[in-house]
Amino acid sequence: MRRRRVFSPVHLGAFVIALLVALPLYWLAVSSLKPGAELGSLPPRLWPQNPTTEHYTEAFADYNFARYMLNSLLVATVSTAGVLALSLFSGYALARLPMRGKRPILVGLLMISVFPTVSVITPLYLIEREIGWLNSYQGLIVPYIAFHLPFAVWIMRNYLLRIPAEMEESATVDGAGPTRTVLQIIVPQALPGLFTAGVFTFTATYTEFLMALTFNSEDAFRTVPVGVALFGAEFEVPYGTIFAGSMAAILPVVILVLVFRRAVVSGLTSGAVKG
């Protein structure tokens, strides 16, 4: 006999949260398709009477939005690759190798991961000006790696703790060195943790605003958040174009999360088992 499914308060709470998250995205998508005359209509329409893609055309044709997206994707991808490579070996060292001061290191990583960017933006700007990194890709990539590496190391260290040490011992008996052990034994087992750290890092670097605005003032190096913020003229705010650009900008992040959602959940829950 089948048991009836009972919707508990947990299900109701999850539904409410999902609805609160989905509504702004839905309104953003709908507003990006509304003609200019319907954007300020009262009462607001849940669906445009005359849908149009003119705002998307304006964003990509008049505001160089394709370049902004390319810059964001390039900076976020390279930064994420650097963070994953460094966090894998650093997390392995903290999880497996004997060393002094592990706890202070972990506490320091946790403190750095929540350090406010605005407090170091001025000295970073002065440093990049001196070494000629303003208006460049490396001027964003290197700080992004430095700021997001501590959190990724914390994730990888916690995840690697759950991998049985016997697998590494067997590889050592067979003559594998530390680097080979990490690449051939640890990496296949740590993929969920890598995906988790990668998704968080990519999303954070793709949407970062303050550094991108401060370090890159030339239009050729602007990223999506800065490009969207600077849409419009002195006496005009093109809300429809802003909605269209924002909608186009979030698509890579949405696709990334949908593709790797199971790996991300697995990495988060597995990494929480041991601390």
Phi, psi and omega in degrees: 000128181286139176273140178287140176283124180255124179276111183274172175302334178294317177297318179296317178297319178296322179294318180296316180297316179299321180293318179295327178284322186284328184299312178299322178295319178297316181294325176296315180295317181294316181296328179291342180259358181276139170297161182305324182291336182266349184296324181255018183289145177234131355291154181295143180273138177285342176212137183297141178290324178231082183301144181213154176251019183297328180292322176294318178298318180294320181298316184274333183268322187259338187242012175057037186291329178299322178295319179298317180294320178298316178299314180297316180296318180296309182297316182293320181293313180294319179298317180296318178298317178295318180296316181295317180298314182287321182290330179297309182288323178293317178296323177295318179297317181288333182273330190241319189279141177286129178204156178275149174076028180298315183296313175300325178296315181295318177297318178297319177299317180295321179292319180294326183294339179251013181290131182291131182296324186298336182285342181242005186293323181292308177298324177296320178298316180296320179296314182293328176294321182291322183266001176077031181260001176292145183055058177208165178285318181295337177295339175259321186297312183297311176297323178299316178299316182297321184281329185259353178295317182303316181294321179293321177297319178299316179297312184293321179298314179295323180288320182292338178297334183272352178280128183302131180291340180299329179296319179288324178297321178296319179295323178294320177299325179282000175097011180280136177277177182301317182294315179295322179298316180296313186288321186263335183253313187282314185304312179300326180282336187259011183303316177302319177294321177295318178297320179298309179297323181293317180295316179296317181293315181298315181297317182294317181285328179292328184257002182295139187244313192296310179296318181298323179288322186281317188274331184240102180263343179282141183299329183293340183246007181289147177259176186301310182302319180290318180300316180294320181296333183261010174299147173102177180244189186294321184245021183216136174240106183281082185301320181298319179292322177297317177298316181295316178296319179295320179295317179294327184289326183278348182301314178302322180292317179298315179297317180300314182293320180295320182291319186252022186297319182292320179294322180295315179297317179298317180295320181291314182289322179291321180291343180272355184290318181236148179232000000 
